[in-house]
């Protein structure tokens, strides 16, 4: 796996911190890593964006941001309102392919969910993944409501004949409720893909050293980690 596309079931599900964890685990395994942020919205030119946050937490990764728009909106909408050039799926695919020539792993982080529009033609992260023929990792929330959005995302990926690598829970609560515990079993069922990790809530507040140290324990071996889904379910009483 040279290129991995990382999307979420929506906004604020832990996509950036999951990208950082995957990057940190790959670095710990001795791989060189690049992180490509397709489009950054809602951040001023002088503020650090998601790619910078990944680098802060994960360590020595190459970061690239294709476009930045000031308003916290879908990239296509933000570009239009700012009178700026939108990002096209082809732009994302070309940038990722170029990074892949010099890195063992390229992580392509989208904006929001899989079908958030990048441009007036309706181009999305799913289109970029198709151009790249790259697997997709879906980041989902832990609690009530996540089964529907995860299944919808998985169905869209399969409808496009894209490889759904698996699902990662972007923020696992310290005291999970019944819905969250049940979702450990139900998420793989509704997505027809393995559960590949669960990041603890507040992982982004750790020091970079602690984050880098613990990241592999949050992710399954397929993502260069040591996390075990069955053992985790047993500890959480799922």
CSV table of C-alpha atoms in Angstrom, one decimal:
chain,number,residue,atom,x,y,z
A,1,UNK,CA,0.0,0.0,0.0
A,2,UNK,CA,1.7,3.1,-1.3
A,3,UNK,CA,-1.2,5.6,-1.0
A,4,UNK,CA,-4.0,5.6,1.5
A,5,UNK,CA,-7.0,8.0,1.3
A,6,UNK,CA,-8.4,8.9,4.7
A,7,UNK,CA,-12.0,10.2,4.9
A,8,UNK,CA,-14.5,10.6,7.7
A,9,UNK,CA,-18.2,9.9,8.0
A,10,UNK,CA,-18.6,13.6,8.6
A,11,UNK,CA,-16.9,16.5,10.3
A,12,UNK,CA,-15.3,16.4,13.7
A,13,UNK,CA,-15.0,12.7,13.9
A,14,UNK,CA,-11.2,12.6,14.5
A,15,UNK,CA,-9.9,12.4,10.9
A,16,UNK,CA,-6.8,14.5,11.4
A,17,UNK,CA,-5.7,12.9,14.6
A,18,UNK,CA,-6.3,9.5,13.0
A,19,UNK,CA,-4.1,10.6,10.1
A,20,UNK,CA,-1.5,11.6,12.6
A,21,UNK,CA,-1.7,8.2,14.3
A,22,UNK,CA,-1.4,6.3,11.1
A,23,UNK,CA,1.6,8.5,10.2
A,24,UNK,CA,3.3,8.0,13.6
A,25,UNK,CA,2.8,4.2,13.5
A,26,UNK,CA,4.2,4.0,9.9
A,27,UNK,CA,7.2,6.1,11.0
A,28,UNK,CA,7.8,3.9,14.0
A,29,UNK,CA,7.8,0.9,11.5
A,30,UNK,CA,10.6,2.6,9.6
A,31,UNK,CA,8.6,3.9,6.7
A,32,UNK,CA,8.9,7.4,5.2
A,33,UNK,CA,5.6,9.2,5.2
A,34,UNK,CA,4.0,12.2,3.3
A,35,UNK,CA,0.7,13.8,4.2
A,36,UNK,CA,-1.4,15.5,1.6
A,37,UNK,CA,-4.2,17.8,2.7
A,38,UNK,CA,-6.5,18.1,-0.3
A,39,UNK,CA,-8.2,21.3,0.8
A,40,UNK,CA,-8.0,23.2,4.1
A,41,UNK,CA,-10.9,25.4,5.0
A,42,UNK,CA,-11.7,27.8,7.9
A,43,UNK,CA,-8.0,28.6,8.6
A,44,UNK,CA,-6.3,31.9,8.1
A,45,UNK,CA,-3.1,32.1,6.0
A,46,UNK,CA,-0.9,32.5,9.1
A,47,UNK,CA,-2.6,29.7,11.1
A,48,UNK,CA,-1.4,26.0,11.2
A,49,UNK,CA,-3.8,23.7,9.3
A,50,UNK,CA,-4.5,20.0,9.6
A,51,UNK,CA,-1.3,19.0,7.8
A,52,UNK,CA,0.7,21.0,10.3
A,53,UNK,CA,-1.2,19.3,13.2
A,54,UNK,CA,-0.3,15.9,11.8
A,55,UNK,CA,3.3,16.9,11.6
A,56,UNK,CA,3.3,18.2,15.1
A,57,UNK,CA,1.9,15.0,16.5
A,58,UNK,CA,3.5,12.4,14.3
A,59,UNK,CA,7.0,13.7,13.8
A,60,UNK,CA,9.1,13.8,10.6
A,61,UNK,CA,6.5,13.7,7.8
A,62,UNK,CA,6.5,15.6,4.6
A,63,UNK,CA,3.4,17.8,4.4
A,64,UNK,CA,1.6,19.3,1.4
A,65,UNK,CA,-1.5,21.5,1.3
A,66,UNK,CA,-3.1,22.0,-2.1
A,67,UNK,CA,-5.4,24.9,-1.2
A,68,UNK,CA,-6.6,27.0,1.7
A,69,UNK,CA,-9.9,28.8,1.9
A,70,UNK,CA,-10.8,31.2,4.7
A,71,UNK,CA,-14.4,30.2,5.5
A,72,UNK,CA,-15.2,26.9,7.3
A,73,UNK,CA,-17.3,25.5,4.5
A,74,UNK,CA,-17.2,22.7,2.0
A,75,UNK,CA,-14.1,23.3,-0.2
A,76,UNK,CA,-16.1,24.0,-3.4
A,77,UNK,CA,-18.4,26.5,-1.6
A,78,UNK,CA,-15.4,28.1,0.2
A,79,UNK,CA,-13.5,28.5,-3.0
A,80,UNK,CA,-16.5,30.0,-4.8
A,81,UNK,CA,-17.2,32.5,-2.1
A,82,UNK,CA,-13.5,33.6,-1.8
A,83,UNK,CA,-13.2,33.9,-5.6
A,84,UNK,CA,-10.3,31.4,-5.5
A,85,UNK,CA,-9.4,28.5,-7.7
A,86,UNK,CA,-11.0,25.2,-6.6
A,87,UNK,CA,-9.1,22.0,-6.1
A,88,UNK,CA,-10.0,19.2,-8.6
A,89,UNK,CA,-9.8,15.5,-8.0
A,90,UNK,CA,-7.1,15.4,-10.7
A,91,UNK,CA,-5.0,17.9,-8.7
A,92,UNK,CA,-5.2,15.6,-5.6
A,93,UNK,CA,-4.3,12.5,-7.6
A,94,UNK,CA,-1.4,14.1,-9.3
A,95,UNK,CA,0.1,15.5,-6.1
A,96,UNK,CA,-0.3,12.2,-4.3
A,97,UNK,CA,1.3,10.3,-7.1
A,98,UNK,CA,4.2,12.7,-7.1
A,99,UNK,CA,4.7,12.3,-3.4
A,100,UNK,CA,4.6,8.5,-3.7
A,101,UNK,CA,7.7,8.5,-5.9
A,102,UNK,CA,9.8,9.7,-2.9
A,103,UNK,CA,7.9,8.2,0.1
A,104,UNK,CA,6.9,4.7,1.3
A,105,UNK,CA,3.4,5.9,2.3
A,106,UNK,CA,1.3,8.9,1.3
A,107,UNK,CA,-1.7,9.7,3.4
A,108,UNK,CA,-4.3,11.8,1.6
A,109,UNK,CA,-6.7,13.5,4.0
A,110,UNK,CA,-9.9,14.8,2.7
A,111,UNK,CA,-12.2,17.6,4.1
A,112,UNK,CA,-15.3,16.5,5.9
A,113,UNK,CA,-16.9,13.4,4.4
A,114,UNK,CA,-16.4,11.3,1.3
A,115,UNK,CA,-18.7,13.2,-1.0
A,116,UNK,CA,-18.0,16.8,0.1
A,117,UNK,CA,-17.6,18.7,-3.1
A,118,UNK,CA,-14.3,20.2,-4.2
A,119,UNK,CA,-15.2,22.0,-7.4
A,120,UNK,CA,-18.2,23.3,-9.4
A,121,UNK,CA,-18.2,20.0,-11.4
A,122,UNK,CA,-19.0,18.1,-8.2
A,123,UNK,CA,-15.6,16.4,-7.9
A,124,UNK,CA,-15.0,14.7,-4.5
A,125,UNK,CA,-12.4,12.8,-2.6
A,126,UNK,CA,-14.0,9.6,-3.9
A,127,UNK,CA,-13.1,10.7,-7.4
A,128,UNK,CA,-9.5,11.3,-6.4
A,129,UNK,CA,-9.4,7.8,-4.8
A,130,UNK,CA,-10.7,6.3,-8.1
A,131,UNK,CA,-8.0,8.1,-10.1
A,132,UNK,CA,-5.4,6.9,-7.7
A,133,UNK,CA,-6.9,3.4,-7.4
A,134,UNK,CA,-6.1,3.8,-3.7
A,135,UNK,CA,-7.7,2.1,-0.7
A,136,UNK,CA,-9.8,4.2,1.6
A,137,UNK,CA,-9.7,4.3,5.4
A,138,UNK,CA,-13.0,5.6,7.0
A,139,UNK,CA,-12.9,7.4,10.4
A,140,UNK,CA,-16.1,7.1,12.3
A,141,UNK,CA,-17.5,8.4,15.6
A,142,UNK,CA,-18.1,6.0,18.5
A,143,UNK,CA,-21.6,6.6,19.6
A,144,UNK,CA,-25.3,6.6,18.5
A,145,UNK,CA,-25.8,7.5,14.8
A,146,UNK,CA,-22.5,6.3,13.6
A,147,UNK,CA,-23.9,3.0,12.1
A,148,UNK,CA,-26.0,4.9,9.5
A,149,UNK,CA,-23.3,7.2,8.3
A,150,UNK,CA,-20.6,4.5,8.2
A,151,UNK,CA,-22.8,2.2,6.2
A,152,UNK,CA,-23.7,4.9,3.7
A,153,UNK,CA,-20.0,5.7,3.3
A,154,UNK,CA,-19.1,2.1,2.8
A,155,UNK,CA,-21.9,1.6,0.3
A,156,UNK,CA,-20.7,4.5,-1.7
A,157,UNK,CA,-17.2,3.2,-1.8
A,158,UNK,CA,-18.3,-0.2,-2.9
A,159,UNK,CA,-20.6,1.3,-5.5
A,160,UNK,CA,-17.5,3.0,-7.0
A,161,UNK,CA,-15.6,-0.3,-6.7
A,162,UNK,CA,-13.1,1.3,-4.3
A,163,UNK,CA,-11.3,-0.8,-1.6
A,164,UNK,CA,-12.5,0.0,1.9
A,165,UNK,CA,-9.5,-0.9,3.9
A,166,UNK,CA,-11.3,-0.6,7.2
A,167,UNK,CA,-12.8,1.6,9.9
A,168,UNK,CA,-11.1,3.5,12.7
A,169,UNK,CA,-13.0,5.1,15.6
A,170,UNK,CA,-11.6,8.6,15.8
A,171,UNK,CA,-12.4,9.3,19.5
A,172,UNK,CA,-13.1,6.5,22.0
A,173,UNK,CA,-14.7,7.9,25.2
A,174,UNK,CA,-13.2,7.0,28.6
A,175,UNK,CA,-16.6,5.8,29.8
A,176,UNK,CA,-18.3,4.4,26.7
A,177,UNK,CA,-22.1,4.1,26.8
A,178,UNK,CA,-24.1,1.1,25.6
A,179,UNK,CA,-24.4,2.3,22.0
A,180,UNK,CA,-20.6,2.8,21.8
A,181,UNK,CA,-19.8,-0.6,23.2
A,182,UNK,CA,-22.3,-2.3,20.8
A,183,UNK,CA,-20.8,-0.4,17.9
A,184,UNK,CA,-17.6,-2.2,18.3
A,185,UNK,CA,-19.4,-5.3,17.0
A,186,UNK,CA,-21.8,-3.5,14.7
A,187,UNK,CA,-19.4,-1.2,12.8
A,188,UNK,CA,-17.6,-4.1,11.0
A,189,UNK,CA,-21.0,-5.6,10.2
A,190,UNK,CA,-22.6,-2.6,8.6
A,191,UNK,CA,-19.4,-1.6,6.8
A,192,UNK,CA,-18.4,-5.1,5.8
A,193,UNK,CA,-14.9,-4.1,6.7
A,194,UNK,CA,-12.6,-4.7,9.7
A,195,UNK,CA,-12.4,-2.4,12.6
A,196,UNK,CA,-8.7,-1.2,12.5
A,197,UNK,CA,-8.4,0.9,15.6
A,198,UNK,CA,-9.8,3.2,18.2
A,199,UNK,CA,-8.1,6.4,19.3
A,200,UNK,CA,-8.7,7.5,22.9
A,201,UNK,CA,-10.6,10.8,23.3
A,202,UNK,CA,-8.1,13.6,23.8
A,203,UNK,CA,-5.3,11.9,22.0
A,204,UNK,CA,-4.4,15.2,20.3
A,205,UNK,CA,-3.7,16.8,23.7
A,206,UNK,CA,-0.8,14.4,24.4
A,207,UNK,CA,2.7,15.7,23.9
A,208,UNK,CA,4.2,14.7,20.6
A,209,UNK,CA,6.5,12.3,22.3
A,210,UNK,CA,3.7,10.5,24.1
A,211,UNK,CA,1.5,10.6,21.0
A,212,UNK,CA,4.3,9.0,18.9
A,213,UNK,CA,4.9,6.4,21.5
A,214,UNK,CA,1.3,5.3,22.0
A,215,UNK,CA,0.0,5.7,18.4
A,216,UNK,CA,0.8,2.1,17.4
A,217,UNK,CA,-1.2,0.7,20.3
A,218,UNK,CA,-4.3,2.4,18.9
A,219,UNK,CA,-4.1,0.8,15.4
A,220,UNK,CA,-4.3,-2.7,14.1
A,221,UNK,CA,-1.3,-4.4,12.5
A,222,UNK,CA,-2.6,-3.6,9.0
A,223,UNK,CA,-1.8,0.1,9.9
A,224,UNK,CA,1.5,-0.8,11.5
A,225,UNK,CA,0.1,-1.0,15.0
A,226,UNK,CA,-0.5,-3.6,17.7
A,227,UNK,CA,-4.2,-3.0,18.5
A,228,UNK,CA,-6.4,-6.1,18.7
A,229,UNK,CA,-10.1,-5.6,18.0
A,230,UNK,CA,-11.2,-8.7,19.9
A,231,UNK,CA,-9.2,-7.9,22.9
A,232,UNK,CA,-10.5,-4.3,22.9
A,233,UNK,CA,-14.1,-5.5,22.7
A,234,UNK,CA,-13.5,-7.8,25.6
A,235,UNK,CA,-12.0,-5.0,27.8
A,236,UNK,CA,-14.9,-2.7,27.0
A,237,UNK,CA,-17.6,-5.3,27.6
A,238,UNK,CA,-18.9,-5.3,24.1
